[in-house]
Coordinates of C-alpha atoms and ligand atoms in Angstrom, one line a residue:
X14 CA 0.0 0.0 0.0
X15 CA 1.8 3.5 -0.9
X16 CA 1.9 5.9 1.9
X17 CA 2.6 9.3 2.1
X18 CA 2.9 12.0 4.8
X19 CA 1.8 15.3 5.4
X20 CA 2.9 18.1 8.2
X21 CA 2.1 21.8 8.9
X22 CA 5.2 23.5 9.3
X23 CA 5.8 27.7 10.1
X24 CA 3.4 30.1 11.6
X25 CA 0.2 29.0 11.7
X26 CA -2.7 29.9 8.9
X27 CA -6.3 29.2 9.3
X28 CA -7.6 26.8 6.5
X29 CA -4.6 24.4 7.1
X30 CA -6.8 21.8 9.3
X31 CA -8.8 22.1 5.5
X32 CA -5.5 21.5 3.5
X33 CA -4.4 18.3 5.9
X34 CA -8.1 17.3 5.7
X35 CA -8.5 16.8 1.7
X36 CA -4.9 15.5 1.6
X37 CA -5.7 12.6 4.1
X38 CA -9.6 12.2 2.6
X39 CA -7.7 12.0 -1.0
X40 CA -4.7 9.7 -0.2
X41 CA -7.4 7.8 1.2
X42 CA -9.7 7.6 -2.7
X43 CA -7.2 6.1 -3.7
X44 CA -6.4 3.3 -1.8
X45 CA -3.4 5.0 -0.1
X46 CA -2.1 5.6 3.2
X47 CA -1.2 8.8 5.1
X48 CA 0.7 9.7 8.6
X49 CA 0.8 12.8 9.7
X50 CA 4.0 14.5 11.3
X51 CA 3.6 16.4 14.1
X52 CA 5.5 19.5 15.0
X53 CA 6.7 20.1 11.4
X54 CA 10.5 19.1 10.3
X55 CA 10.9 18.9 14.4
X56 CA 8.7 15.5 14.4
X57 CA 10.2 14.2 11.1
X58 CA 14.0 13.8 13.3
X59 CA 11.7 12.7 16.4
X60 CA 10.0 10.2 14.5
X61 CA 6.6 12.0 15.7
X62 CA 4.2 10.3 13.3
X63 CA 0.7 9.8 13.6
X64 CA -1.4 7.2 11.5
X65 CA -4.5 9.1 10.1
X66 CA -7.8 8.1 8.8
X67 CA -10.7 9.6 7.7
X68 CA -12.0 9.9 11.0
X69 CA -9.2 12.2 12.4
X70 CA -9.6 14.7 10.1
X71 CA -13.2 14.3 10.7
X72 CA -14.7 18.2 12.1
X73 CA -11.4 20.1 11.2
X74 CA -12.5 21.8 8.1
X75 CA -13.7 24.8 10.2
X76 CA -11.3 24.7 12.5
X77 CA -8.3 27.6 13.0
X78 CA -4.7 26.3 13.8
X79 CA -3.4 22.9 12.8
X80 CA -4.0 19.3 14.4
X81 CA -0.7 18.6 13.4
X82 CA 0.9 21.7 15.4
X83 CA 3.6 23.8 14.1
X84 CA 7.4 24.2 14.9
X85 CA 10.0 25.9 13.8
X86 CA 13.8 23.5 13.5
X87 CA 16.7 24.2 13.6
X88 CA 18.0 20.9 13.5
X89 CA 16.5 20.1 9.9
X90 CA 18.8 22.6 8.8
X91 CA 22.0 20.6 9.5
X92 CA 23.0 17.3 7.3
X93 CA 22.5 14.5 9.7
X94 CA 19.2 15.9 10.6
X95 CA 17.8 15.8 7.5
X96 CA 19.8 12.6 7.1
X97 CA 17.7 11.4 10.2
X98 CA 14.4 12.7 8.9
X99 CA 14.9 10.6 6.0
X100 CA 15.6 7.7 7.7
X101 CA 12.6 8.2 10.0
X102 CA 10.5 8.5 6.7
X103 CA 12.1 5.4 4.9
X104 CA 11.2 3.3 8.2
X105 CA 7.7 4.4 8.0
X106 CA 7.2 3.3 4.7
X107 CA 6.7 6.5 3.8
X108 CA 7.3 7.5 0.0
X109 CA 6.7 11.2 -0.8
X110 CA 5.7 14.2 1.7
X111 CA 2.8 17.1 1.6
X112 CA 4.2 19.9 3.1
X113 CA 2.0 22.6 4.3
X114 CA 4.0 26.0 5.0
X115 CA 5.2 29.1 3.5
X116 CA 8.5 29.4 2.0
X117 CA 11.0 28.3 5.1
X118 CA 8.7 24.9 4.9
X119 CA 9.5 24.8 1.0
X120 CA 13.5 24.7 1.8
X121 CA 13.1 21.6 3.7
X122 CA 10.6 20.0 1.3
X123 CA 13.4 21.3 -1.5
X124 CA 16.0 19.1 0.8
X125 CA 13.4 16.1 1.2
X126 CA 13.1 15.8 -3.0
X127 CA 16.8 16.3 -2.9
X128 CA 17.6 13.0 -0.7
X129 CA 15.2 11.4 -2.8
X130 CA 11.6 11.5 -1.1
X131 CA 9.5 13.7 -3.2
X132 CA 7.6 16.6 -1.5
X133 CA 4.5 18.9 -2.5
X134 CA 4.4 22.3 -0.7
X135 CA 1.3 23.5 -0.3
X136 CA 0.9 27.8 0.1
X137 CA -0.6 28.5 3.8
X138 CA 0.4 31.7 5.1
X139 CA -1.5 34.6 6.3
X140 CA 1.3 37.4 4.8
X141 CA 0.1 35.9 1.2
X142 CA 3.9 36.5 0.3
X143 CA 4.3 33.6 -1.8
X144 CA 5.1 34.0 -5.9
X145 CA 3.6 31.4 -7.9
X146 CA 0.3 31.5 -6.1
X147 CA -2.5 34.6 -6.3
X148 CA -3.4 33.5 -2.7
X149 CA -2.1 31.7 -0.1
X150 CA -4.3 29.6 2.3
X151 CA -5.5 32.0 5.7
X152 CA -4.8 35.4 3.9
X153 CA -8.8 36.2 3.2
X154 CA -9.7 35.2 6.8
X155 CA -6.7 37.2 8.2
X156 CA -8.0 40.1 6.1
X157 CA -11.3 39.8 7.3
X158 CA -10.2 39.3 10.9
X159 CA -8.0 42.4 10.8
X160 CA -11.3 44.5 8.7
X161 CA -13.8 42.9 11.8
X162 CA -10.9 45.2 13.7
X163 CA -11.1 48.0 12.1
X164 CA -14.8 48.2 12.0
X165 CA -14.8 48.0 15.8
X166 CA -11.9 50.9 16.4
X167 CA -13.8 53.1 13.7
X168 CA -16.8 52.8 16.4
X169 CA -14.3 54.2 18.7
X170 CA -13.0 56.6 16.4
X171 CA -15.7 58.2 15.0
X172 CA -17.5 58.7 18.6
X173 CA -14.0 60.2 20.2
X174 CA -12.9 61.9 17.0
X175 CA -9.1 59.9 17.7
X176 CA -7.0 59.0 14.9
X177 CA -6.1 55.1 15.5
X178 CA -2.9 53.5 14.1
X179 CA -3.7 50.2 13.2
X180 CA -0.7 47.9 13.1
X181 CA -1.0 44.6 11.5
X182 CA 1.3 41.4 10.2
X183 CA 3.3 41.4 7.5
X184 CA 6.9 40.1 7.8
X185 CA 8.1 41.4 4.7
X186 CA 5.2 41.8 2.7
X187 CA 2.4 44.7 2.8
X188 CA -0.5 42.2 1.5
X189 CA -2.3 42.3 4.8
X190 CA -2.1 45.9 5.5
X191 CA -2.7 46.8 1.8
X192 CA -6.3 44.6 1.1
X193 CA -7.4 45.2 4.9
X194 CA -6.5 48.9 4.0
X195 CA -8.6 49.4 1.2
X196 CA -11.6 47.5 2.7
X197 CA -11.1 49.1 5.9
X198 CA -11.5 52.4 4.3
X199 CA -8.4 53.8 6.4
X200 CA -6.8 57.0 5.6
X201 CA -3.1 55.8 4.9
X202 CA -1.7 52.3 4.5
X203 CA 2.3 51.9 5.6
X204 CA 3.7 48.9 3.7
X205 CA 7.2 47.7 2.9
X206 CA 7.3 47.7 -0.7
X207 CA 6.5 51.5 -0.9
X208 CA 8.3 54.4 0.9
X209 CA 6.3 56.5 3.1
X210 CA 6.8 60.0 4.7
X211 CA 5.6 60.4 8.1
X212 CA 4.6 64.1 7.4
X213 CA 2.6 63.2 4.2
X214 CA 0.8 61.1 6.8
X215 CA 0.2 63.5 9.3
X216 CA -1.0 66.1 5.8
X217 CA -3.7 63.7 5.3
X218 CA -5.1 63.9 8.5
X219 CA -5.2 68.3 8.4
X220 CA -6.6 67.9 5.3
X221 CA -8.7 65.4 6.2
X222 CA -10.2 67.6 9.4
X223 CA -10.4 70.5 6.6
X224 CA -13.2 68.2 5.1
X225 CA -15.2 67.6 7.8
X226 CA -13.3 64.4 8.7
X227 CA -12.7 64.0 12.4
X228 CA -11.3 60.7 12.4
X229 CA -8.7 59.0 10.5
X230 CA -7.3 54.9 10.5
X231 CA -3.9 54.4 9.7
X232 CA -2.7 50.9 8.9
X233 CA 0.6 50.3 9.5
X234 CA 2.5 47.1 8.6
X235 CA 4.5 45.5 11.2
X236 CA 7.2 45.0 8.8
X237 CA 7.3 48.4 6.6
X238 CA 10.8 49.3 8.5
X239 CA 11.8 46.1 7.7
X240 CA 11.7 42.7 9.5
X241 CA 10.9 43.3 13.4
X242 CA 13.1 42.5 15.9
X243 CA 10.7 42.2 18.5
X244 CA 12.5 44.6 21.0
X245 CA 12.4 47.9 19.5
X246 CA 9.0 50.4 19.4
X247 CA 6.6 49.0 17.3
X248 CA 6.5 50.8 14.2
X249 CA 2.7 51.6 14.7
X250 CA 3.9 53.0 18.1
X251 CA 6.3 55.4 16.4
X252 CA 4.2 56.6 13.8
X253 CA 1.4 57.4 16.7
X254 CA 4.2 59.2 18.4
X255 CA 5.2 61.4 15.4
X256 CA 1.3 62.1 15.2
X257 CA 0.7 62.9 18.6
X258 CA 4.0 65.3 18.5
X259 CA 3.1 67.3 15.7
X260 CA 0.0 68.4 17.9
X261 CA -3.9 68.8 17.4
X262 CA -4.9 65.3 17.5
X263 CA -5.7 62.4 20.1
X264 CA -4.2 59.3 18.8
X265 CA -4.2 55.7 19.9
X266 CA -2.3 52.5 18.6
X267 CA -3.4 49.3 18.3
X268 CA -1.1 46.2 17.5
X269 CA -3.9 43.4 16.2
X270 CA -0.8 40.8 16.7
X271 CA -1.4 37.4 16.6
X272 CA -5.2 37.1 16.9
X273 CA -4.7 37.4 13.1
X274 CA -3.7 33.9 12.5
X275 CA -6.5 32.3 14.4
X276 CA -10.2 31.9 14.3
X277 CA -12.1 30.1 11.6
X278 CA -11.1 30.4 7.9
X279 CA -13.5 31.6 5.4
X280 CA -15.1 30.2 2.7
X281 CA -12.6 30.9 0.8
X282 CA -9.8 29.4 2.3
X283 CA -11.4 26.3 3.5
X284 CA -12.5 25.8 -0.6
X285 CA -9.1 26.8 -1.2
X286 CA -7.3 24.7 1.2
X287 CA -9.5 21.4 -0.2
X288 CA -8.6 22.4 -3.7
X289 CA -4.6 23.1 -3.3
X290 CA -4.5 19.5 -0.2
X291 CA -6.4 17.5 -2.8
X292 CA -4.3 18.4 -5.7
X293 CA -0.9 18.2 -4.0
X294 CA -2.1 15.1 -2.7
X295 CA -2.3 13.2 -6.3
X296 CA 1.4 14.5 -6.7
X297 CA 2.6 12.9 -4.2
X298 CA 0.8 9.5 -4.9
X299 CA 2.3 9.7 -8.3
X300 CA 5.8 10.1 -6.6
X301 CA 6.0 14.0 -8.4
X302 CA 8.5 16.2 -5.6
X303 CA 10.2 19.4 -6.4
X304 CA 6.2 21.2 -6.9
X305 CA 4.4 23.5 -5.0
X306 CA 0.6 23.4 -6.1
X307 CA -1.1 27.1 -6.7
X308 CA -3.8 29.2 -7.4
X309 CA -3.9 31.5 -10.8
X310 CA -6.7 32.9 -12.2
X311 CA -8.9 30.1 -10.4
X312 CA -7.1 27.6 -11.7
X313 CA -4.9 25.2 -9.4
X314 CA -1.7 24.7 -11.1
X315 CA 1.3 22.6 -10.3
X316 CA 4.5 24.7 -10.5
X317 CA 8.6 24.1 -9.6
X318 CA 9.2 24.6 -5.6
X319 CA 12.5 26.3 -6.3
X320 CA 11.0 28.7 -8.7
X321 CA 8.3 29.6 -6.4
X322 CA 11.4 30.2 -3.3
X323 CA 12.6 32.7 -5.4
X324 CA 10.3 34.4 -6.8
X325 CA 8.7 37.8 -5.8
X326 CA 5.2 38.3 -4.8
X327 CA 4.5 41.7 -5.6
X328 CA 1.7 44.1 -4.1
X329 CA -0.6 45.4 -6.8
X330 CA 0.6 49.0 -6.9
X331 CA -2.9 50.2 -8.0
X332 CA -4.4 49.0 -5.1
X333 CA -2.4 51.6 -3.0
X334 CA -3.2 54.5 -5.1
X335 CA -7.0 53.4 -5.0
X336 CA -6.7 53.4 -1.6
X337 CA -5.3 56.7 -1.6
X338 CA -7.8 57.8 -3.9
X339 CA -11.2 57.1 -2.4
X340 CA -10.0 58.0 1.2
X341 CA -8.6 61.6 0.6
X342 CA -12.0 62.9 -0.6
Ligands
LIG18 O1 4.6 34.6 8.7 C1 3.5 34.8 9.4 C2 3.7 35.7 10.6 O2 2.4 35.8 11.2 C3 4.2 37.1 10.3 O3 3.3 37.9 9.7 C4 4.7 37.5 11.6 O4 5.7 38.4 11.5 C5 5.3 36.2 12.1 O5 4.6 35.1 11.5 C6 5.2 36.0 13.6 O6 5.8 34.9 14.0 P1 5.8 34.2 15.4 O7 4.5 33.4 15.5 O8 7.0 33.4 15.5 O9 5.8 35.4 16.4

């Protein structure tokens, strides 16, 4: 009987309980096998595998998280711990892997196909920062999360006339902060991928208040000074800062933080997660390794790992000036 294996590796994304689901309830149509790896390329060197059936992936679809928890390894990056992964894998009967992550996860399912066990990756992160893919699995619920957010502080806002600086995720990538943004209605939108100017910011709020407007959002992307450190100020807390200095205004910040990668996923990213798990699924049972399945133009599309490691993701530039556009009026 062929078996493969499947693991959630990487931060968390809702919709990957939906992924692992159609992967195992696939495997399974077709007479295969599956174990599931828990803790990511941690339990592949610990030999932490888990038979599964259609039963344990039974009421996961609309689940948040991963029943397969997520960790990150160092030890997977050194030779005799893939070496021992592999070995793990070989003694399980294992033949090819589905590996559910963001680009760190496709490295080590790069390595796997390397030493000669094929693995799929499969696009789950909320920062949507993979190339190769129009969406990756938990962005839309993240999006919606962090615009059930806004709608809440606007409340606030509008009834205290406070500007709020709304910081969100986003690594390296401004995907979260740019589509929350825009359906947030917020004032200005601080991503990576496009320089900003404090005092422009602070311009938009006088001119703002000149129209009649006496509240403003500003979404700020964790990442827009590049990667955080986790010790310094928050960028959102700096930009309120510079705000509040200038004079005139009451401001608050508000870091949204990790409540953005739970919850339940959407629609769309539990349909999504079945399509991309069911389709990276019947790669693996055909032995095919080196892919990562994706989403373009609706259609799900098999395409090479290493090609979508290096790609670029890039924000829709039109989106910003939209943004800008219908919030400065
Ligand atoms: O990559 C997803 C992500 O949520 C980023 O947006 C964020 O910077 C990072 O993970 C946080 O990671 P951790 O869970 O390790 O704090």
């Amino acid at each position: 009987m062929r078996r493969i294996g499947v693991l959630t590796s990487g931060g968390d994304a809702p919709g990957m309980n939906a992924a692992i689901r159609a992967v195992v309830r696939t495997a399974l149509s077709q007479g295969a096998g599956v174990v599931g790896i828990e803790r990511g390329f941690h339990g592949l060197i610990h030999g932490e595998f888990v038979e599964l059936n259609s039963r344990s992936v039974a009421d996961i679809i609309h689940r948040g998280g991963t029943i397969l928890k997520s960790a990150r390894s160092e030890a997977f990056k050194t030779p005799e711990g893939r070496q021992k992964a592999v070995e793990n894998l070989k003694q399980a009967g294992i033949s090819a892997m589905v590996v559910i992550g963001g680009d760190g996860s496709f490295r080590g399912a790069m390595a796997l196909t390397a030493m000669g066990v094929p693995a799929v990756g499969v696009p789950a992160t909320i920062d949507n920062d993979i190339a190769c893919t129009d969406v990756s699995i938990g962005f839309d619920t993240a999006i919606n999360t962090v615009i059930d957010g806004i709608n809440k502080i606007r409340d606030t806002a509008t009834s205290h006339e406070r500007i709020y600086v709304v910081e969100v995720m986003g690594r390296e990538s401004g995907f979260i902060a740019l589509w929350a943004g825009l359906a947030g209605g917020a004032e200005s939108i601080l991503i990576p991928e496009i320089p900003y100017d404090l005092d422009a910011v602070y311009q938009r709020i006088v001119q703002g208040q000149q129209l009649g407007k006496n509240h403003s959002i500003i979404v700020v992307a964790e990442g827009v000074d590049g990667p955080p450190s986790g010790e310094a100020e928050s960028v959102a807390m700096r930009v309120g800062r510079y705000i509040r200095e200038r004079g005139g205004f009451e401001v608050r910040v508000i870091i949204l933080g990790h409540l953005q990668r739970g919850g339940n996923p959407t629609a769309y990213d539990r349909i999504l997660a079945s399509r991309l798990g069911h389709k990276a699924a019947l790669l693996a049972l055909q032995g095919i390794g080196g892919k990562m399945v994706g989403i373009v133009h609706d259609r799900i599309e098999a395409f090479d790992l290493q090609e979508a490691i290096e790609g670029h993701k890039a924000i829709d530039e039109e989106f910003y000036t939209l943004a800008q556009t219908l919030s400065s009026l």
